[in-house]
Amino acid sequence: MTTAAQVLKGLFSTAGLDDPYQFYAELHQLGPVCLLDGDGPYAAVVTGYEAADQLLRDQRFRVTDDVYTDERSGPEWREHPLLAVLNNSMMYSNDSRHTQARRLFHQVFTPRRVAELEPAVTELVDGLMDTMAARFAADGQADFMTEFAYLLPSSVVAALLGIPQSDLSFFRPRVERINDFLDVTGKTDEVLAAADQATVELSDYYRSLLAERRAVPKDDLISQLAAAIDAGEHQVSDDDLISNLLVLFNASFVTTIHLIGNGMQLLLDRPEVRSAEIPSFVEEVLRYEAPVQFVARFANEEATVADTVIPAKQLVLVMLGAANRDPSRYKDPDIFDPARIDVKPLSFGAGPHYCLGAALARAEGRIAFPRLLERFPTLRAAGPTVRNPQQFLRGYKSMPVAP
């Protein structure tokens, strides 16, 4: 009988990068939670929808206290710039540290603030479509990922934070180096060294921008955060702020890049769904092709999930992409159906670490897709796509399209 550890070995291979869902189906047959007997860092894998939802909300399961989860993890590895930043951020912190940082940033992602941003998002969408139209006129085609899917969410988050649009080209290669390390197969010395260098450069950028905003405040988040810290309103240091700015920028737009890209690929492959209701289309994209495929949690104490005892002090791999295709939660889960009802994907997580930017990402999708279809009703593929070479983030690096 095939074990869960054997299935994971296939999943984290070239075949799994191309189609992880065949391996998720095998894991579903083994149960919603499977203990692992392999040599890897994880003691269990969770693929069931209800089990994943329960675990992510359970306070006994915490984000890992150390991002580097192989045999080399320890104090000496935390000296790496990337690991120091990640471990200092709310994404990898628990309890009061997480609460303080989340409270500091929550003000920018309230439903009211997201609603206020929608006219600006619409303006950005229209401007990017103008650029695509010019590219079509000049070259006959455009790379949707470069010309639109990357620029929309990064421009939105940059506008929120106060990052000049002209600096966005500086961010993408450095963000990609960090994401290479965060992938399950990315924990190598070479990848870590590249991510360290990217972290230093991004941290220096934020430190310089923070100094500029203290000297000449503007109507942006960094100016507001600097003023709040200087007034003693939050127990957050400049290093804490910079760590969270770096992680916030990465997390807030990378998932949206792949939401937009994955949705467009589904529209290109399935012209019949172009008439679907957009809000339900966005939710089905998130379910069917989750931008973030998995997260890790640390069992702070022994806990039972779906009748399976998970040992204390062990890492658990929570497969969001598999949970979204759990046949016990969704009928015909491998069929893309925008008319599906009661769709509640776990793509943004659940519980205390639920994605702060989820509402903004959904808003960008709701605005972008109908305007794209109206402006380019016959948009079609213009060449082979290039998939993002990471298991952690499912999406595309390149997507040639023509009008």
Coordinates of C-alpha atoms in Angstrom, one line a residue:
M1 CA 0.0 0.0 0.0
T2 CA 1.3 3.5 -0.9
T3 CA 2.1 5.6 2.1
A4 CA 1.5 9.3 2.6
A5 CA 5.3 9.9 2.7
Q6 CA 5.6 8.2 -0.7
V7 CA 2.8 10.3 -2.2
L8 CA 4.5 13.5 -0.9
K9 CA 7.7 12.4 -2.6
G10 CA 5.9 12.3 -5.9
L11 CA 4.1 15.6 -5.1
F12 CA 7.3 17.4 -4.5
S13 CA 8.7 16.4 -7.9
T14 CA 8.4 17.8 -11.5
A15 CA 5.2 15.7 -11.9
G16 CA 3.7 17.4 -8.8
L17 CA 4.7 20.8 -10.0
D18 CA 2.7 20.3 -13.2
D19 CA -0.3 18.6 -11.6
P20 CA -0.4 18.3 -7.8
Y21 CA -4.0 17.3 -7.8
Q22 CA -3.4 13.7 -8.8
F23 CA -1.3 13.4 -5.6
Y24 CA -3.9 15.2 -3.6
A25 CA -6.5 12.6 -4.7
E26 CA -4.2 9.8 -3.5
L27 CA -3.8 11.5 -0.1
H28 CA -7.6 11.9 0.2
Q29 CA -7.9 8.2 -0.1
L30 CA -5.5 7.7 2.8
G31 CA -7.6 10.0 5.1
P32 CA -7.9 13.6 6.1
V33 CA -4.8 13.5 8.3
C34 CA -1.9 11.2 7.7
L35 CA 1.1 10.6 10.0
L36 CA 4.4 10.5 8.2
D37 CA 7.2 8.0 8.8
G38 CA 9.7 9.6 6.4
D39 CA 12.9 11.4 7.0
G40 CA 11.5 14.9 6.3
P41 CA 10.7 17.7 8.8
Y42 CA 7.0 17.0 8.9
A43 CA 5.3 14.6 11.3
A44 CA 1.9 14.7 9.6
V45 CA 0.1 16.0 6.5
V46 CA -3.5 17.4 6.6
T47 CA -5.5 17.3 3.4
G48 CA -9.2 17.2 4.6
Y49 CA -11.2 20.4 4.5
E50 CA -12.7 20.1 7.9
A51 CA -9.5 18.9 9.5
A52 CA -7.4 21.8 7.9
D53 CA -10.0 24.4 9.0
Q54 CA -10.0 23.0 12.5
L55 CA -6.2 22.9 12.8
L56 CA -5.7 26.4 11.5
R57 CA -8.1 27.7 14.1
D58 CA -6.7 25.6 17.0
Q59 CA -4.5 27.6 19.3
R60 CA -2.5 24.5 20.1
F61 CA -1.1 24.7 16.5
R62 CA 1.2 27.7 16.1
V63 CA 3.2 29.1 13.3
T64 CA 6.7 27.6 13.4
D65 CA 9.1 29.3 15.7
D66 CA 11.9 28.8 13.2
V67 CA 11.4 29.2 9.4
Y68 CA 14.3 26.9 8.6
T69 CA 12.9 23.5 9.3
D70 CA 15.6 21.0 8.4
E71 CA 18.3 19.5 10.6
R72 CA 20.4 22.7 10.4
S73 CA 17.8 24.9 12.1
G74 CA 18.9 26.6 15.3
P75 CA 20.3 29.8 16.7
E76 CA 23.2 30.0 14.2
W77 CA 20.8 29.9 11.3
R78 CA 18.7 32.6 12.6
E79 CA 21.6 35.0 12.1
H80 CA 20.8 34.9 8.3
P81 CA 19.2 38.2 7.3
L82 CA 16.2 36.5 5.7
L83 CA 15.5 34.2 8.7
A84 CA 15.9 37.1 11.2
V85 CA 13.3 39.1 9.2
L86 CA 10.8 36.3 8.8
N87 CA 11.1 35.2 12.5
N88 CA 10.6 38.9 13.5
S89 CA 7.4 39.3 11.4
M90 CA 3.8 38.6 12.3
M91 CA 3.7 35.8 9.8
Y92 CA 6.0 33.7 11.9
S93 CA 5.1 35.0 15.4
N94 CA 2.5 34.0 18.0
D95 CA 0.6 35.4 20.9
S96 CA 1.3 39.0 21.9
R97 CA 4.0 39.7 19.2
H98 CA 1.6 38.6 16.5
T99 CA -1.3 40.5 18.0
Q100 CA 0.7 43.8 18.3
A101 CA 2.0 43.7 14.8
R102 CA -1.4 42.6 13.3
R103 CA -3.2 45.4 15.2
L104 CA -0.7 47.9 13.8
F105 CA -1.4 46.9 10.2
H106 CA -5.1 46.0 10.5
Q107 CA -6.1 49.6 10.0
V108 CA -5.2 49.5 6.3
F109 CA -7.1 46.4 5.5
T110 CA -10.5 47.2 7.0
P111 CA -13.6 46.6 4.8
R112 CA -14.1 50.4 4.7
R113 CA -10.6 51.1 3.6
V114 CA -10.8 48.4 0.9
A115 CA -14.1 49.9 -0.4
E116 CA -12.4 53.3 -0.5
L117 CA -9.6 51.8 -2.6
E118 CA -11.9 50.4 -5.3
P119 CA -12.0 53.5 -7.5
A120 CA -8.1 53.6 -7.5
V121 CA -8.0 49.9 -8.3
T122 CA -10.4 50.5 -11.2
E123 CA -8.2 53.3 -12.5
L124 CA -5.1 51.1 -12.3
V125 CA -6.9 48.3 -14.1
D126 CA -7.9 50.6 -17.0
G127 CA -4.4 52.1 -17.2
L128 CA -2.8 48.6 -17.4
M129 CA -5.3 47.6 -20.1
D130 CA -4.2 50.7 -22.1
T131 CA -0.6 49.5 -21.8
M132 CA -1.6 46.0 -22.9
A133 CA -3.5 47.5 -25.9
A134 CA -0.4 49.4 -26.9
R135 CA 1.6 46.3 -26.6
F136 CA -0.9 44.4 -28.8
A137 CA -0.7 47.2 -31.4
A138 CA 3.1 47.1 -31.5
D139 CA 3.9 43.4 -31.1
G140 CA 0.6 41.5 -31.6
Q141 CA 0.8 40.0 -28.2
A142 CA 1.7 40.7 -24.5
D143 CA 2.8 38.7 -21.5
F144 CA -0.2 38.9 -19.2
M145 CA 1.7 38.0 -16.1
T146 CA 4.3 40.8 -16.7
E147 CA 2.0 43.5 -18.2
F148 CA -1.0 43.0 -15.9
A149 CA -1.0 40.3 -13.2
Y150 CA 2.2 41.5 -11.5
L151 CA 1.6 45.2 -11.9
L152 CA -2.0 45.4 -10.6
P153 CA -1.5 44.0 -7.0
S154 CA 2.0 45.4 -6.6
S155 CA 0.8 48.8 -7.7
V156 CA -2.1 48.7 -5.2
V157 CA 0.0 47.6 -2.3
A158 CA 2.7 50.2 -3.3
A159 CA 0.1 52.9 -3.3
L160 CA -1.1 51.8 0.2
L161 CA 2.4 51.8 1.7
G162 CA 3.7 54.9 -0.2
I163 CA 6.3 53.1 -2.4
P164 CA 6.8 55.0 -5.7
Q165 CA 5.5 53.2 -8.7
S166 CA 8.8 53.8 -10.4
D167 CA 10.5 51.5 -7.8
L168 CA 8.3 48.4 -8.5
S169 CA 10.8 46.9 -10.9
F170 CA 13.3 46.8 -8.0
F171 CA 11.0 44.6 -6.0
R172 CA 10.0 41.7 -8.3
P173 CA 13.4 39.9 -8.6
R174 CA 14.1 40.3 -4.9
V175 CA 10.6 39.0 -3.9
E176 CA 11.1 36.0 -6.2
R177 CA 14.4 35.1 -4.5
I178 CA 12.7 35.1 -1.1
N179 CA 9.8 33.0 -2.4
D180 CA 12.3 30.6 -3.8
F181 CA 13.5 29.9 -0.3
L182 CA 10.0 29.6 1.2
D183 CA 9.2 26.8 -1.3
V184 CA 9.4 23.3 0.2
T185 CA 12.3 22.4 -2.1
G186 CA 14.1 25.7 -1.7
K187 CA 16.1 25.1 1.5
T188 CA 19.6 25.1 -0.1
D189 CA 22.6 27.2 0.8
E190 CA 22.6 28.8 -2.6
V191 CA 18.9 29.8 -2.5
L192 CA 19.3 31.0 1.1
A193 CA 22.3 33.2 0.1
A194 CA 20.4 34.8 -2.7
A195 CA 17.4 35.4 -0.4
D196 CA 19.7 36.9 2.3
Q197 CA 21.0 39.4 -0.2
A198 CA 17.5 40.3 -1.4
T199 CA 16.5 40.8 2.2
V200 CA 19.3 43.1 3.0
E201 CA 18.5 45.2 -0.1
L202 CA 14.8 45.4 0.6
S203 CA 15.5 46.2 4.3
D204 CA 17.8 49.0 3.3
Y205 CA 15.2 50.3 0.9
Y206 CA 12.5 50.3 3.7
R207 CA 14.8 51.9 6.2
S208 CA 15.6 54.7 3.8
L209 CA 12.0 55.2 2.9
L210 CA 11.0 55.3 6.6
A211 CA 13.6 58.0 7.2
E212 CA 12.3 60.0 4.3
R213 CA 8.7 59.8 5.6
R214 CA 9.8 60.9 9.1
A215 CA 11.5 63.9 7.5
V216 CA 8.6 64.7 5.1
P217 CA 5.4 62.8 6.0
K218 CA 2.9 61.9 3.3
D219 CA -0.6 60.5 3.2
D220 CA 0.5 56.9 3.1
L221 CA 0.8 53.9 5.5
I222 CA 4.5 54.2 6.2
S223 CA 4.1 57.8 7.3
Q224 CA 1.2 56.9 9.5
L225 CA 3.0 53.9 11.0
A226 CA 6.2 55.9 11.7
A227 CA 4.1 58.6 13.4
A228 CA 2.2 56.0 15.5
I229 CA 5.5 54.4 16.6
D230 CA 7.1 57.7 17.5
A231 CA 4.1 58.7 19.5
G232 CA 4.4 55.5 21.6
E233 CA 1.1 54.1 20.4
H234 CA 2.5 50.7 19.6
Q235 CA 5.2 48.6 21.2
V236 CA 6.9 48.0 17.8
S237 CA 10.5 48.9 16.9
D238 CA 11.8 50.1 13.6
D239 CA 13.3 46.7 13.0
D240 CA 9.9 45.1 13.7
L241 CA 8.2 47.5 11.3
I242 CA 10.7 46.9 8.5
S243 CA 10.4 43.1 8.9
N244 CA 6.6 43.4 8.7
L245 CA 6.7 45.8 5.8
L246 CA 8.9 43.4 3.8
V247 CA 6.7 40.4 4.6
L248 CA 3.4 42.3 4.1
F249 CA 4.4 43.6 0.7
N250 CA 5.4 40.1 -0.4
A251 CA 2.4 38.3 1.0
S252 CA -0.2 40.9 0.0
F253 CA 0.5 41.0 -3.7
V254 CA 2.1 37.6 -4.5
T255 CA -1.1 35.7 -3.8
T256 CA -3.1 38.2 -5.8
I257 CA -0.7 37.9 -8.8
H258 CA -1.6 34.2 -9.0
L259 CA -5.3 34.7 -8.3
I260 CA -5.4 37.0 -11.4
G261 CA -3.1 34.8 -13.5
N262 CA -4.8 31.5 -12.6
G263 CA -8.2 33.1 -13.3
M264 CA -7.1 34.3 -16.7
Q265 CA -5.7 30.9 -17.6
L266 CA -9.1 29.4 -16.7
L267 CA -10.8 32.0 -18.9
L268 CA -8.5 31.2 -21.8
D269 CA -9.0 27.5 -21.4
R270 CA -12.8 27.7 -20.8
P271 CA -14.4 30.4 -22.9
E272 CA -17.8 29.2 -21.8
V273 CA -17.3 30.5 -18.3
R274 CA -16.7 34.1 -19.4
S275 CA -20.3 34.8 -18.7
A276 CA -20.1 33.6 -15.1
E277 CA -21.0 35.8 -12.2
I278 CA -17.7 37.4 -11.2
P279 CA -17.8 37.1 -7.4
S280 CA -18.6 33.4 -7.6
F281 CA -16.0 33.0 -10.4
V282 CA -13.3 34.5 -8.1
E283 CA -14.2 32.2 -5.2
E284 CA -14.1 29.2 -7.5
V285 CA -10.7 30.2 -8.9
L286 CA -9.4 30.4 -5.3
R287 CA -10.8 27.0 -4.6
Y288 CA -9.8 25.3 -7.8
E289 CA -6.3 26.8 -8.1
A290 CA -5.3 28.1 -4.7
P291 CA -2.4 30.5 -5.1
V292 CA -0.9 29.3 -1.8
Q293 CA -0.9 25.5 -1.8
F294 CA 0.2 24.8 1.8
V295 CA 1.3 26.2 5.1
A296 CA 3.1 24.7 8.1
R297 CA 2.1 24.6 11.7
F298 CA 3.8 23.5 14.9
A299 CA 2.0 21.3 17.4
N300 CA 2.7 23.0 20.7
E301 CA 1.2 20.1 22.5
E302 CA -0.3 16.7 21.6
A303 CA -3.6 17.2 19.8
T304 CA -6.2 15.1 18.0
V305 CA -7.4 16.1 14.6
A306 CA -9.8 14.0 12.6
D307 CA -9.3 11.1 15.0
T308 CA -5.6 11.2 14.5
V309 CA -3.2 12.0 17.3
I310 CA -0.5 14.5 16.3
P311 CA 2.5 14.3 18.6
A312 CA 3.7 17.4 20.5
K313 CA 6.6 19.5 19.3
Q314 CA 6.2 18.4 15.7
L315 CA 5.6 20.2 12.4
V316 CA 2.5 19.6 10.4
L317 CA 2.0 20.3 6.7
V318 CA -1.5 21.7 5.9
M319 CA -2.3 21.3 2.2
L320 CA -4.7 24.1 1.4
G321 CA -4.8 23.1 -2.2
A322 CA -5.8 19.6 -1.3
A323 CA -8.4 20.8 1.3
N324 CA -10.1 22.9 -1.4
R325 CA -10.5 19.8 -3.5
D326 CA -11.7 17.5 -0.7
P327 CA -14.5 15.3 -2.2
S328 CA -16.2 15.1 1.2
R329 CA -16.6 18.9 1.1
Y330 CA -17.2 19.6 -2.6
K331 CA -19.0 17.4 -5.1
D332 CA -16.8 16.7 -8.2
P333 CA -14.0 18.8 -6.7
D334 CA -11.8 18.5 -9.8
I335 CA -14.4 20.2 -12.0
F336 CA -14.2 24.0 -12.3
D337 CA -17.7 25.3 -11.8
P338 CA -18.3 29.0 -11.1
A339 CA -22.0 28.2 -10.4
R340 CA -20.9 26.0 -7.4
I341 CA -22.7 27.0 -4.2
D342 CA -21.4 27.3 -0.7
V343 CA -17.8 27.8 -1.8
K344 CA -15.6 28.8 1.1
P345 CA -12.0 28.1 0.1
L346 CA -9.2 27.9 2.6
S347 CA -6.8 29.7 0.2
F348 CA -6.3 32.6 2.6
G349 CA -6.0 30.3 5.6
A350 CA -8.2 30.5 8.7
G351 CA -7.9 31.4 12.4
P352 CA -5.5 34.0 13.9
H353 CA -3.2 34.0 10.8
Y354 CA -6.0 34.5 8.3
C355 CA -4.6 36.6 5.4
L356 CA -4.9 40.4 6.2
G357 CA -5.2 41.2 2.5
A358 CA -7.9 38.7 1.6
A359 CA -10.6 41.3 1.1
L360 CA -8.3 43.4 -1.0
A361 CA -7.3 40.5 -3.2
R362 CA -10.9 39.5 -3.8
A363 CA -11.8 43.1 -4.7
E364 CA -9.0 43.3 -7.2
G365 CA -10.3 40.1 -8.8
R366 CA -13.9 41.3 -8.9
I367 CA -12.8 44.5 -10.5
A368 CA -10.2 43.2 -13.0
F369 CA -11.9 40.2 -14.6
P370 CA -15.1 41.9 -15.9
R371 CA -13.2 44.9 -17.2
L372 CA -10.6 42.7 -18.9
L373 CA -13.4 40.7 -20.6
E374 CA -15.2 43.9 -21.7
R375 CA -12.1 45.5 -23.1
F376 CA -10.7 42.3 -24.7
P377 CA -13.7 40.0 -25.4
T378 CA -11.7 37.7 -27.7
L379 CA -8.5 37.5 -25.7
R380 CA -6.7 34.2 -26.5
A381 CA -3.5 32.4 -25.7
A382 CA -0.6 33.4 -27.9
G383 CA 1.9 30.7 -27.0
P384 CA 2.9 28.3 -24.3
T385 CA 2.7 29.4 -20.7
V386 CA 5.6 29.1 -18.2
R387 CA 4.6 27.9 -14.8
N388 CA 6.0 29.4 -11.6
P389 CA 8.7 26.9 -10.6
Q390 CA 7.5 26.6 -7.0
Q391 CA 5.3 24.1 -5.2
F392 CA 4.3 26.6 -2.5
L393 CA 2.9 29.2 -4.9
R394 CA 0.8 27.8 -7.7
G395 CA 0.7 30.1 -10.7
Y396 CA 2.5 31.2 -13.8
K397 CA 5.7 33.1 -14.6
S398 CA 4.7 33.9 -18.2
M399 CA 1.4 33.9 -20.1
P400 CA 1.5 35.2 -23.7
V401 CA -1.9 36.5 -24.8
A402 CA -3.3 38.2 -28.0
P403 CA -6.5 40.2 -28.6

